[in-house]
Amino acid sequence: MTACLGYGALSADAELAPIRFERRALRADDVSIRIAYCGICHSDLHQVRNDWRNTAYPCIPGHEIVGHVAAVGRNVTQFKPGDVVAVGCLVDSCQVCESCADREEQHCLKGATFTYNAKDRQTGELTYGGYSDHVVVRDRFVLRVPPSLDLRHVAPLLCAGITTWSPLRRWGVGKGTHVAVVGLGGLGHMAVKLAAALGAEVTMITTSPAKAADARALGAQHVLLSTDAAAMKSAGSRFDFILDTIPSSHDVNPHLALLGRRGVLVLVGAIEPLAPVHGGQLIRNNRALAGSAIGGIAETQEMLDFCGEHGILPNCEMIAMRDVNEAYRRLLANDVKYRFVIDMSTLAAADSGSVGG
Ligand code: NAP
Ligand code: ZN
């Protein structure tokens, strides 16, 4: 076991605070990573606050991790100390089921092991995420960071990047596709950048008029205010593909009405019940409503390599570890442009009177 310093919550209504805990000793196929930066996903906030009623405490979140290899287990041949690497939402899976064979480890039939708030497959111990000084991960779940990318900005690709890349690719978004992205936050801003880089014509659908200029700078050709009923009506049946990143329950019917013939609306944001869907909205134009969960490991590497080739990076606001609670308040208040990233070199300075985990 190795001593680890992290930052997490002891209950749903507690602020995040320093926590001392232990990581497992390296198994033969493990990689130990010294964490340099970790992004803050809205899922971290949902999990810490127990919004999904499944949080085990202490909860140490963080699944947008980049850093350097510190040590490797005796059977690891692909990585060596000093390598620049990344870890996303997954740290293990069974590797033999149909989903794993199809390289969709997130849908492992035996249950994927998520980076935090999951159980280690061998010991059953709770997993802890990237708001910490180091992490121990099975080698197959470690990604390589293209050297052309500035490491300070890479972390959000590991969740916001792959979660938007995967559905864009699965539904064949490219030149000639009319795409709309709903919600300009962490996921939404990556969706705009990636869809634009794939050659699509992109429209940003937002509740925030003040974000229009940013949406255009990120690569959107058009901006649609979802609160403008007349504009929404005139955009009816216009899009081939809509990616909906709204983080809470909402009515998807107004967005379904924007889909043209055989158009697809893919939900990635609201992991909870939705307002009732009107059957007529689906039947008209042969529309489909689908969902998508992160992406597999090979697909995540493909996305990182694409970003390396095209120079695509998230827009990050770097924060110190001790400012994470304020960052959560701002995330809830829709005040982030467009992803908070924690500089993990500030973790030790935030450690005053840490508790055991
Ligand atoms: P975020 O940074 O908070 O962005 C969400 C955006 O949605 C906001 O910036 C806002 O954009 C819009 N929005 C917020 N509340 C809204 C409301 N009540 N009605 C309409 N629009 C609203 O969040 P994120 O990190 O991108 O995450 C988004 C969601 O995806 C979270 O629920 C997260 O848990 C989930 N998620 C899912 C997966 C997956 O695998 N499917 C992976 C990661 C995250 P505007 O100001 O432009 O309206
Ligand atoms: Zn996430």
PDB file of C-alpha atoms in Angstrom, residues 18-301:
ATOM      1  CA  PRO A  18      -8.143  16.946   2.353  1.00  0.00           C
ATOM      2  CA  ILE A  19      -8.306  13.185   3.006  1.00  0.00           C
ATOM      3  CA  ARG A  20      -5.418  10.799   3.636  1.00  0.00           C
ATOM      4  CA  PHE A  21      -5.956   7.284   2.325  1.00  0.00           C
ATOM      5  CA  GLU A  22      -4.046   4.355   0.822  1.00  0.00           C
ATOM      6  CA  ARG A  23      -3.671   3.140  -2.740  1.00  0.00           C
ATOM      7  CA  ARG A  24      -3.023  -0.537  -3.439  1.00  0.00           C
ATOM      8  CA  ALA A  25       0.531  -1.823  -3.900  1.00  0.00           C
ATOM      9  CA  LEU A  26       1.375  -2.278  -7.587  1.00  0.00           C
ATOM     10  CA  ARG A  27       0.038  -5.480  -9.144  1.00  0.00           C
ATOM     11  CA  ALA A  28       2.011  -7.035 -11.985  1.00  0.00           C
ATOM     12  CA  ASP A  29      -0.025  -5.146 -14.626  1.00  0.00           C
ATOM     13  CA  ASP A  30      -0.444  -1.852 -12.754  1.00  0.00           C
ATOM     14  CA  VAL A  31       0.847   1.620 -13.532  1.00  0.00           C
ATOM     15  CA  SER A  32       1.301   4.226 -10.794  1.00  0.00           C
ATOM     16  CA  ILE A  33       0.777   7.764 -12.060  1.00  0.00           C
ATOM     17  CA  ARG A  34       1.814  11.013 -10.382  1.00  0.00           C
ATOM     18  CA  ILE A  35      -1.113  13.312 -11.163  1.00  0.00           C
ATOM     19  CA  ALA A  36      -0.293  16.721 -12.648  1.00  0.00           C
ATOM     20  CA  TYR A  37      -3.783  18.025 -13.514  1.00  0.00           C
ATOM     21  CA  CYS A  38      -7.357  16.872 -13.043  1.00  0.00           C
ATOM     22  CA  GLY A  39     -10.460  18.343 -14.684  1.00  0.00           C
ATOM     23  CA  ILE A  40     -13.732  18.992 -12.847  1.00  0.00           C
ATOM     24  CA  CYS A  41     -16.666  17.306 -14.577  1.00  0.00           C
ATOM     25  CA  HIS A  42     -20.278  18.092 -13.659  1.00  0.00           C
ATOM     26  CA  SER A  43     -20.515  14.351 -12.874  1.00  0.00           C
ATOM     27  CA  ASP A  44     -18.036  14.904 -10.002  1.00  0.00           C
ATOM     28  CA  LEU A  45     -20.484  17.362  -8.486  1.00  0.00           C
ATOM     29  CA  HIS A  46     -23.470  15.043  -9.045  1.00  0.00           C
ATOM     30  CA  GLN A  47     -21.574  12.171  -7.400  1.00  0.00           C
ATOM     31  CA  VAL A  48     -20.254  14.142  -4.426  1.00  0.00           C
ATOM     32  CA  ARG A  49     -23.733  15.518  -3.693  1.00  0.00           C
ATOM     33  CA  ASN A  50     -25.276  12.022  -4.089  1.00  0.00           C
ATOM     34  CA  ASP A  51     -27.642  13.241  -6.839  1.00  0.00           C
ATOM     35  CA  TRP A  52     -27.789   9.682  -8.234  1.00  0.00           C
ATOM     36  CA  ARG A  53     -28.396   8.075  -4.790  1.00  0.00           C
ATOM     37  CA  ASN A  54     -25.453   5.683  -5.166  1.00  0.00           C
ATOM     38  CA  THR A  55     -22.482   7.507  -3.644  1.00  0.00           C
ATOM     39  CA  ALA A  56     -20.187   5.700  -1.199  1.00  0.00           C
ATOM     40  CA  TYR A  57     -18.176   7.959   1.126  1.00  0.00           C
ATOM     41  CA  PRO A  58     -15.532   9.148   1.384  1.00  0.00           C
ATOM     42  CA  CYS A  59     -15.987  10.261  -2.218  1.00  0.00           C
ATOM     43  CA  ILE A  60     -12.775  11.418  -3.875  1.00  0.00           C
ATOM     44  CA  PRO A  61     -13.845  12.370  -7.410  1.00  0.00           C
ATOM     45  CA  GLY A  62     -11.940  13.152 -10.602  1.00  0.00           C
ATOM     46  CA  HIS A  63     -11.921  11.251 -13.886  1.00  0.00           C
ATOM     47  CA  GLU A  64     -10.071  13.650 -16.158  1.00  0.00           C
ATOM     48  CA  ILE A  65      -6.524  12.794 -15.136  1.00  0.00           C
ATOM     49  CA  VAL A  66      -3.158  13.548 -16.705  1.00  0.00           C
ATOM     50  CA  GLY A  67       0.300  13.041 -15.248  1.00  0.00           C
ATOM     51  CA  HIS A  68       3.540  11.098 -15.395  1.00  0.00           C
ATOM     52  CA  VAL A  69       4.254   7.431 -14.823  1.00  0.00           C
ATOM     53  CA  ALA A  70       5.973   7.004 -11.458  1.00  0.00           C
ATOM     54  CA  ALA A  71       6.349   3.201 -11.396  1.00  0.00           C
ATOM     55  CA  VAL A  72       5.136   0.100 -13.250  1.00  0.00           C
ATOM     56  CA  GLY A  73       4.340  -3.482 -12.245  1.00  0.00           C
ATOM     57  CA  ARG A  74       6.695  -6.284 -13.326  1.00  0.00           C
ATOM     58  CA  ASN A  75       4.654  -7.337 -16.372  1.00  0.00           C
ATOM     59  CA  VAL A  76       4.083  -3.841 -17.784  1.00  0.00           C
ATOM     60  CA  THR A  77       5.939  -3.335 -21.057  1.00  0.00           C
ATOM     61  CA  GLN A  78       4.018  -0.456 -22.677  1.00  0.00           C
ATOM     62  CA  PHE A  79       4.861   2.249 -20.126  1.00  0.00           C
ATOM     63  CA  LYS A  80       7.938   3.364 -18.230  1.00  0.00           C
ATOM     64  CA  PRO A  81       8.606   5.953 -15.512  1.00  0.00           C
ATOM     65  CA  GLY A  82       8.395   9.498 -16.872  1.00  0.00           C
ATOM     66  CA  ASP A  83       5.894   8.765 -19.664  1.00  0.00           C
ATOM     67  CA  VAL A  84       3.160  11.379 -20.080  1.00  0.00           C
ATOM     68  CA  VAL A  85      -0.134   9.554 -19.641  1.00  0.00           C
ATOM     69  CA  ALA A  86      -3.824  10.011 -18.953  1.00  0.00           C
ATOM     70  CA  VAL A  87      -6.729   8.205 -17.290  1.00  0.00           C
ATOM     71  CA  GLY A  88     -10.418   8.788 -17.898  1.00  0.00           C
ATOM     72  CA  CYS A  89     -13.583   7.367 -16.362  1.00  0.00           C
ATOM     73  CA  LEU A  90     -12.552   3.684 -16.513  1.00  0.00           C
ATOM     74  CA  VAL A  91      -9.799   1.811 -14.643  1.00  0.00           C
ATOM     75  CA  ASP A  92     -10.721  -1.845 -15.261  1.00  0.00           C
ATOM     76  CA  SER A  93     -13.200  -4.269 -16.870  1.00  0.00           C
ATOM     77  CA  CYS A  94     -13.506  -8.040 -17.318  1.00  0.00           C
ATOM     78  CA  GLN A  95     -11.750  -7.972 -20.743  1.00  0.00           C
ATOM     79  CA  VAL A  96     -13.519 -11.121 -21.971  1.00  0.00           C
ATOM     80  CA  CYS A  97     -17.236 -10.307 -22.414  1.00  0.00           C
ATOM     81  CA  GLU A  98     -18.836  -9.274 -25.688  1.00  0.00           C
ATOM     82  CA  SER A  99     -18.698  -5.550 -24.850  1.00  0.00           C
ATOM     83  CA  CYS A 100     -15.025  -5.692 -23.852  1.00  0.00           C
ATOM     84  CA  ALA A 101     -14.237  -7.714 -27.004  1.00  0.00           C
ATOM     85  CA  ASP A 102     -15.968  -4.937 -28.987  1.00  0.00           C
ATOM     86  CA  ARG A 103     -13.772  -2.410 -27.182  1.00  0.00           C
ATOM     87  CA  GLU A 104     -16.703  -0.848 -25.377  1.00  0.00           C
ATOM     88  CA  GLU A 105     -15.367  -1.501 -21.887  1.00  0.00           C
ATOM     89  CA  GLN A 106     -17.766   1.061 -20.442  1.00  0.00           C
ATOM     90  CA  HIS A 107     -20.523  -1.471 -21.146  1.00  0.00           C
ATOM     91  CA  CYS A 108     -18.647  -4.487 -19.676  1.00  0.00           C
ATOM     92  CA  LEU A 109     -21.268  -7.144 -19.022  1.00  0.00           C
ATOM     93  CA  LYS A 110     -19.706  -7.860 -15.638  1.00  0.00           C
ATOM     94  CA  GLY A 111     -19.735  -4.152 -14.795  1.00  0.00           C
ATOM     95  CA  ALA A 112     -16.912  -1.769 -15.681  1.00  0.00           C
ATOM     96  CA  THR A 113     -14.768  -0.448 -12.851  1.00  0.00           C
ATOM     97  CA  PHE A 114     -15.097   3.312 -12.817  1.00  0.00           C
ATOM     98  CA  THR A 115     -12.294   5.592 -11.664  1.00  0.00           C
ATOM     99  CA  TYR A 116     -14.121   6.607  -8.479  1.00  0.00           C
ATOM    100  CA  ASN A 117     -17.153   5.441  -6.529  1.00  0.00           C
ATOM    101  CA  ALA A 118     -16.721   1.878  -7.812  1.00  0.00           C
ATOM    102  CA  LYS A 119     -15.410  -1.381  -6.368  1.00  0.00           C
ATOM    103  CA  ASP A 120     -11.997  -2.753  -7.275  1.00  0.00           C
ATOM    104  CA  ARG A 121     -12.563  -6.060  -9.139  1.00  0.00           C
ATOM    105  CA  GLN A 122     -10.115  -8.006  -6.957  1.00  0.00           C
ATOM    106  CA  THR A 123     -10.477  -6.590  -3.440  1.00  0.00           C
ATOM    107  CA  GLY A 124     -13.884  -4.899  -3.541  1.00  0.00           C
ATOM    108  CA  GLU A 125     -12.309  -1.748  -2.133  1.00  0.00           C
ATOM    109  CA  LEU A 126     -13.761   1.615  -3.092  1.00  0.00           C
ATOM    110  CA  THR A 127     -12.008   3.362  -5.985  1.00  0.00           C
ATOM    111  CA  TYR A 128     -10.815   6.945  -5.547  1.00  0.00           C
ATOM    112  CA  GLY A 129     -10.362   9.459  -8.336  1.00  0.00           C
ATOM    113  CA  GLY A 130      -7.970  12.086  -9.564  1.00  0.00           C
ATOM    114  CA  TYR A 131      -8.328  14.818  -6.936  1.00  0.00           C
ATOM    115  CA  SER A 132      -5.224  13.218  -5.400  1.00  0.00           C
ATOM    116  CA  ASP A 133      -1.455  13.061  -5.697  1.00  0.00           C
ATOM    117  CA  HIS A 134      -1.285   9.694  -7.477  1.00  0.00           C
ATOM    118  CA  VAL A 135      -3.433   6.922  -8.875  1.00  0.00           C
ATOM    119  CA  VAL A 136      -2.835   3.217  -9.541  1.00  0.00           C
ATOM    120  CA  VAL A 137      -4.447   1.869 -12.722  1.00  0.00           C
ATOM    121  CA  ARG A 138      -4.373  -1.363 -14.736  1.00  0.00           C
ATOM    122  CA  ASP A 139      -2.092  -0.775 -17.744  1.00  0.00           C
ATOM    123  CA  ARG A 140      -4.759  -1.380 -20.403  1.00  0.00           C
ATOM    124  CA  PHE A 141      -6.693   1.608 -19.088  1.00  0.00           C
ATOM    125  CA  VAL A 142      -3.797   4.063 -19.322  1.00  0.00           C
ATOM    126  CA  LEU A 143      -3.816   6.402 -22.349  1.00  0.00           C
ATOM    127  CA  ARG A 144      -0.948   8.144 -24.088  1.00  0.00           C
ATOM    128  CA  VAL A 145      -0.953  11.939 -24.409  1.00  0.00           C
ATOM    129  CA  PRO A 146       0.235  13.207 -27.820  1.00  0.00           C
ATOM    130  CA  PRO A 147       3.433  15.234 -27.226  1.00  0.00           C
ATOM    131  CA  SER A 148       2.116  18.152 -29.305  1.00  0.00           C
ATOM    132  CA  LEU A 149      -0.583  18.946 -26.721  1.00  0.00           C
ATOM    133  CA  ASP A 150       0.022  21.315 -23.779  1.00  0.00           C
ATOM    134  CA  LEU A 151      -0.450  19.029 -20.771  1.00  0.00           C
ATOM    135  CA  ARG A 152      -2.035  21.807 -18.673  1.00  0.00           C
ATOM    136  CA  HIS A 153      -5.099  21.739 -20.946  1.00  0.00           C
ATOM    137  CA  VAL A 154      -5.411  18.060 -21.840  1.00  0.00           C
ATOM    138  CA  ALA A 155      -7.294  16.668 -18.816  1.00  0.00           C
ATOM    139  CA  PRO A 156     -10.896  17.538 -19.882  1.00  0.00           C
ATOM    140  CA  LEU A 157     -10.458  15.465 -23.035  1.00  0.00           C
ATOM    141  CA  LEU A 158     -10.574  12.356 -20.837  1.00  0.00           C
ATOM    142  CA  CYS A 159     -14.279  12.760 -20.110  1.00  0.00           C
ATOM    143  CA  ALA A 160     -15.771  15.817 -21.856  1.00  0.00           C
ATOM    144  CA  GLY A 161     -13.740  14.973 -24.978  1.00  0.00           C
ATOM    145  CA  ILE A 162     -14.525  11.272 -25.283  1.00  0.00           C
ATOM    146  CA  THR A 163     -18.175  11.615 -24.207  1.00  0.00           C
ATOM    147  CA  THR A 164     -18.821  13.958 -27.130  1.00  0.00           C
ATOM    148  CA  TRP A 165     -16.421  12.356 -29.622  1.00  0.00           C
ATOM    149  CA  SER A 166     -17.952   8.884 -29.310  1.00  0.00           C
ATOM    150  CA  PRO A 167     -21.519   9.784 -30.413  1.00  0.00           C
ATOM    151  CA  LEU A 168     -20.242  12.181 -33.094  1.00  0.00           C
ATOM    152  CA  ARG A 169     -18.288   9.287 -34.607  1.00  0.00           C
ATOM    153  CA  ARG A 170     -20.957   6.628 -34.077  1.00  0.00           C
ATOM    154  CA  TRP A 171     -23.542   8.661 -35.959  1.00  0.00           C
ATOM    155  CA  GLY A 172     -21.098   9.546 -38.734  1.00  0.00           C
ATOM    156  CA  VAL A 173     -20.937  13.306 -38.205  1.00  0.00           C
ATOM    157  CA  GLY A 174     -18.779  14.989 -40.832  1.00  0.00           C
ATOM    158  CA  LYS A 175     -18.893  17.218 -43.881  1.00  0.00           C
ATOM    159  CA  GLY A 176     -22.478  18.041 -44.798  1.00  0.00           C
ATOM    160  CA  THR A 177     -23.952  17.084 -41.394  1.00  0.00           C
ATOM    161  CA  HIS A 178     -26.102  19.723 -39.704  1.00  0.00           C
ATOM    162  CA  VAL A 179     -25.269  19.373 -36.032  1.00  0.00           C
ATOM    163  CA  ALA A 180     -26.711  21.154 -33.003  1.00  0.00           C
ATOM    164  CA  VAL A 181     -25.125  21.059 -29.555  1.00  0.00           C
ATOM    165  CA  VAL A 182     -27.382  21.833 -26.589  1.00  0.00           C
ATOM    166  CA  GLY A 183     -25.707  23.446 -23.548  1.00  0.00           C
ATOM    167  CA  LEU A 184     -22.411  25.308 -23.700  1.00  0.00           C
ATOM    168  CA  GLY A 185     -20.528  23.871 -20.722  1.00  0.00           C
ATOM    169  CA  GLY A 186     -17.655  21.407 -20.389  1.00  0.00           C
ATOM    170  CA  LEU A 187     -19.129  18.745 -22.681  1.00  0.00           C
ATOM    171  CA  GLY A 188     -20.852  21.216 -25.002  1.00  0.00           C
ATOM    172  CA  HIS A 189     -17.755  23.257 -25.791  1.00  0.00           C
ATOM    173  CA  MET A 190     -15.818  20.106 -26.679  1.00  0.00           C
ATOM    174  CA  ALA A 191     -18.705  18.905 -28.848  1.00  0.00           C
ATOM    175  CA  VAL A 192     -18.617  22.172 -30.818  1.00  0.00           C
ATOM    176  CA  LYS A 193     -14.855  21.997 -31.326  1.00  0.00           C
ATOM    177  CA  LEU A 194     -14.866  18.327 -32.338  1.00  0.00           C
ATOM    178  CA  ALA A 195     -17.908  18.531 -34.635  1.00  0.00           C
ATOM    179  CA  ALA A 196     -16.431  21.586 -36.364  1.00  0.00           C
ATOM    180  CA  ALA A 197     -13.077  19.804 -36.777  1.00  0.00           C
ATOM    181  CA  LEU A 198     -14.924  16.846 -38.329  1.00  0.00           C
ATOM    182  CA  GLY A 199     -16.310  19.257 -40.932  1.00  0.00           C
ATOM    183  CA  ALA A 200     -19.923  19.564 -39.744  1.00  0.00           C
ATOM    184  CA  GLU A 201     -22.015  22.735 -39.816  1.00  0.00           C
ATOM    185  CA  VAL A 202     -22.543  23.431 -36.121  1.00  0.00           C
ATOM    186  CA  THR A 203     -25.305  25.325 -34.314  1.00  0.00           C
ATOM    187  CA  MET A 204     -25.045  26.097 -30.608  1.00  0.00           C
ATOM    188  CA  ILE A 205     -28.333  25.892 -28.714  1.00  0.00           C
ATOM    189  CA  THR A 206     -27.995  27.770 -25.444  1.00  0.00           C
ATOM    190  CA  THR A 207     -30.001  29.370 -22.655  1.00  0.00           C
ATOM    191  CA  SER A 208     -27.281  32.034 -22.250  1.00  0.00           C
ATOM    192  CA  PRO A 209     -27.312  34.918 -24.760  1.00  0.00           C
ATOM    193  CA  ALA A 210     -23.960  36.070 -23.342  1.00  0.00           C
ATOM    194  CA  LYS A 211     -22.291  32.883 -24.647  1.00  0.00           C
ATOM    195  CA  ALA A 212     -23.108  33.535 -28.331  1.00  0.00           C
ATOM    196  CA  ALA A 213     -19.749  35.121 -29.200  1.00  0.00           C
ATOM    197  CA  ASP A 214     -17.856  32.323 -27.425  1.00  0.00           C
ATOM    198  CA  ALA A 215     -19.893  29.687 -29.286  1.00  0.00           C
ATOM    199  CA  ARG A 216     -18.847  31.217 -32.598  1.00  0.00           C
ATOM    200  CA  ALA A 217     -15.211  31.445 -31.516  1.00  0.00           C
ATOM    201  CA  LEU A 218     -15.325  27.737 -30.599  1.00  0.00           C
ATOM    202  CA  GLY A 219     -16.486  26.843 -34.119  1.00  0.00           C
ATOM    203  CA  ALA A 220     -20.282  27.207 -34.240  1.00  0.00           C
ATOM    204  CA  GLN A 221     -21.625  28.905 -37.365  1.00  0.00           C
ATOM    205  CA  HIS A 222     -25.019  29.617 -35.797  1.00  0.00           C
ATOM    206  CA  VAL A 223     -26.409  30.259 -32.329  1.00  0.00           C
ATOM    207  CA  LEU A 224     -29.981  29.496 -31.311  1.00  0.00           C
ATOM    208  CA  LEU A 225     -31.466  30.726 -28.032  1.00  0.00           C
ATOM    209  CA  SER A 226     -33.670  27.965 -26.662  1.00  0.00           C
ATOM    210  CA  THR A 227     -35.715  30.603 -24.816  1.00  0.00           C
ATOM    211  CA  ASP A 228     -36.617  32.320 -28.110  1.00  0.00           C
ATOM    212  CA  ALA A 229     -39.793  30.469 -29.136  1.00  0.00           C
ATOM    213  CA  ALA A 230     -39.983  32.083 -32.581  1.00  0.00           C
ATOM    214  CA  ALA A 231     -36.364  31.210 -33.417  1.00  0.00           C
ATOM    215  CA  MET A 232     -36.870  27.625 -32.192  1.00  0.00           C
ATOM    216  CA  LYS A 233     -39.993  27.311 -34.359  1.00  0.00           C
ATOM    217  CA  SER A 234     -38.249  28.547 -37.472  1.00  0.00           C
ATOM    218  CA  ALA A 235     -35.399  26.039 -36.877  1.00  0.00           C
ATOM    219  CA  GLY A 236     -37.881  23.117 -36.978  1.00  0.00           C
ATOM    220  CA  SER A 237     -36.743  19.963 -38.824  1.00  0.00           C
ATOM    221  CA  ARG A 238     -33.352  21.525 -39.597  1.00  0.00           C
ATOM    222  CA  PHE A 239     -30.816  19.190 -37.980  1.00  0.00           C
ATOM    223  CA  ASP A 240     -29.411  15.724 -38.713  1.00  0.00           C
ATOM    224  CA  PHE A 241     -27.877  15.265 -35.274  1.00  0.00           C
ATOM    225  CA  ILE A 242     -28.367  16.932 -31.895  1.00  0.00           C
ATOM    226  CA  LEU A 243     -26.151  16.339 -28.876  1.00  0.00           C
ATOM    227  CA  ASP A 244     -27.952  17.267 -25.644  1.00  0.00           C
ATOM    228  CA  THR A 245     -25.610  17.979 -22.685  1.00  0.00           C
ATOM    229  CA  ILE A 246     -28.120  19.571 -20.259  1.00  0.00           C
ATOM    230  CA  PRO A 247     -27.098  18.247 -16.806  1.00  0.00           C
ATOM    231  CA  SER A 248     -30.541  17.837 -15.250  1.00  0.00           C
ATOM    232  CA  SER A 249     -34.040  16.649 -16.093  1.00  0.00           C
ATOM    233  CA  HIS A 250     -35.699  18.628 -18.893  1.00  0.00           C
ATOM    234  CA  ASP A 251     -38.198  18.499 -21.714  1.00  0.00           C
ATOM    235  CA  VAL A 252     -36.557  17.116 -24.877  1.00  0.00           C
ATOM    236  CA  ASN A 253     -39.652  17.671 -27.047  1.00  0.00           C
ATOM    237  CA  PRO A 254     -38.631  21.193 -28.175  1.00  0.00           C
ATOM    238  CA  HIS A 255     -35.258  19.771 -29.294  1.00  0.00           C
ATOM    239  CA  LEU A 256     -36.773  16.715 -30.998  1.00  0.00           C
ATOM    240  CA  ALA A 257     -38.876  19.121 -33.062  1.00  0.00           C
ATOM    241  CA  LEU A 258     -35.640  20.483 -34.549  1.00  0.00           C
ATOM    242  CA  LEU A 259     -34.666  17.128 -36.119  1.00  0.00           C
ATOM    243  CA  GLY A 260     -35.126  16.569 -39.829  1.00  0.00           C
ATOM    244  CA  ARG A 261     -35.796  13.271 -41.586  1.00  0.00           C
ATOM    245  CA  ARG A 262     -34.109  10.364 -39.778  1.00  0.00           C
ATOM    246  CA  GLY A 263     -32.499  12.834 -37.415  1.00  0.00           C
ATOM    247  CA  VAL A 264     -31.086  11.615 -34.096  1.00  0.00           C
ATOM    248  CA  LEU A 265     -31.008  13.327 -30.731  1.00  0.00           C
ATOM    249  CA  VAL A 266     -28.350  11.842 -28.465  1.00  0.00           C
ATOM    250  CA  LEU A 267     -28.659  12.457 -24.776  1.00  0.00           C
ATOM    251  CA  VAL A 268     -25.425  12.540 -22.759  1.00  0.00           C
ATOM    252  CA  GLY A 269     -26.235  14.993 -19.971  1.00  0.00           C
ATOM    253  CA  ALA A 270     -29.278  14.149 -17.883  1.00  0.00           C
ATOM    254  CA  ILE A 271     -28.677  10.840 -16.092  1.00  0.00           C
ATOM    255  CA  GLU A 272     -32.158  10.885 -14.563  1.00  0.00           C
ATOM    256  CA  PRO A 273     -35.852  10.704 -15.575  1.00  0.00           C
ATOM    257  CA  LEU A 274     -36.909  13.104 -18.314  1.00  0.00           C
ATOM    258  CA  ALA A 275     -40.171  14.927 -18.872  1.00  0.00           C
ATOM    259  CA  PRO A 276     -42.525  12.682 -20.932  1.00  0.00           C
ATOM    260  CA  VAL A 277     -41.577  12.381 -24.595  1.00  0.00           C
ATOM    261  CA  HIS A 278     -44.394  12.960 -27.091  1.00  0.00           C
ATOM    262  CA  GLY A 279     -44.625   9.970 -29.432  1.00  0.00           C
ATOM    263  CA  GLY A 280     -45.630  12.240 -32.288  1.00  0.00           C
ATOM    264  CA  GLN A 281     -42.295  14.048 -32.038  1.00  0.00           C
ATOM    265  CA  LEU A 282     -40.467  10.767 -32.670  1.00  0.00           C
ATOM    266  CA  ILE A 283     -42.778   9.453 -35.393  1.00  0.00           C
ATOM    267  CA  ARG A 284     -42.643  12.620 -37.434  1.00  0.00           C
ATOM    268  CA  ASN A 285     -39.542  12.586 -39.687  1.00  0.00           C
ATOM    269  CA  ASN A 286     -38.638   9.061 -38.436  1.00  0.00           C
ATOM    270  CA  ARG A 287     -36.678  10.648 -35.597  1.00  0.00           C
ATOM    271  CA  ALA A 288     -34.666   8.731 -32.996  1.00  0.00           C
ATOM    272  CA  LEU A 289     -33.809   9.494 -29.398  1.00  0.00           C
ATOM    273  CA  ALA A 290     -30.642   7.787 -28.166  1.00  0.00           C
ATOM    274  CA  GLY A 291     -28.137   7.932 -25.341  1.00  0.00           C
ATOM    275  CA  SER A 292     -24.375   7.561 -25.093  1.00  0.00           C
ATOM    276  CA  ALA A 293     -21.985   6.777 -22.241  1.00  0.00           C
ATOM    277  CA  ILE A 294     -18.363   8.002 -22.377  1.00  0.00           C
ATOM    278  CA  GLY A 295     -16.383   5.762 -24.807  1.00  0.00           C
ATOM    279  CA  GLY A 296     -14.082   2.736 -24.893  1.00  0.00           C
ATOM    280  CA  ILE A 297     -10.343   2.870 -24.305  1.00  0.00           C
ATOM    281  CA  ALA A 298      -9.276   2.481 -27.953  1.00  0.00           C
ATOM    282  CA  GLU A 299     -11.787   5.142 -28.962  1.00  0.00           C
ATOM    283  CA  THR A 300     -10.446   7.462 -26.248  1.00  0.00           C
ATOM    284  CA  GLN A 301      -6.920   7.041 -27.628  1.00  0.00           C
TER     285      GLN A 301
END
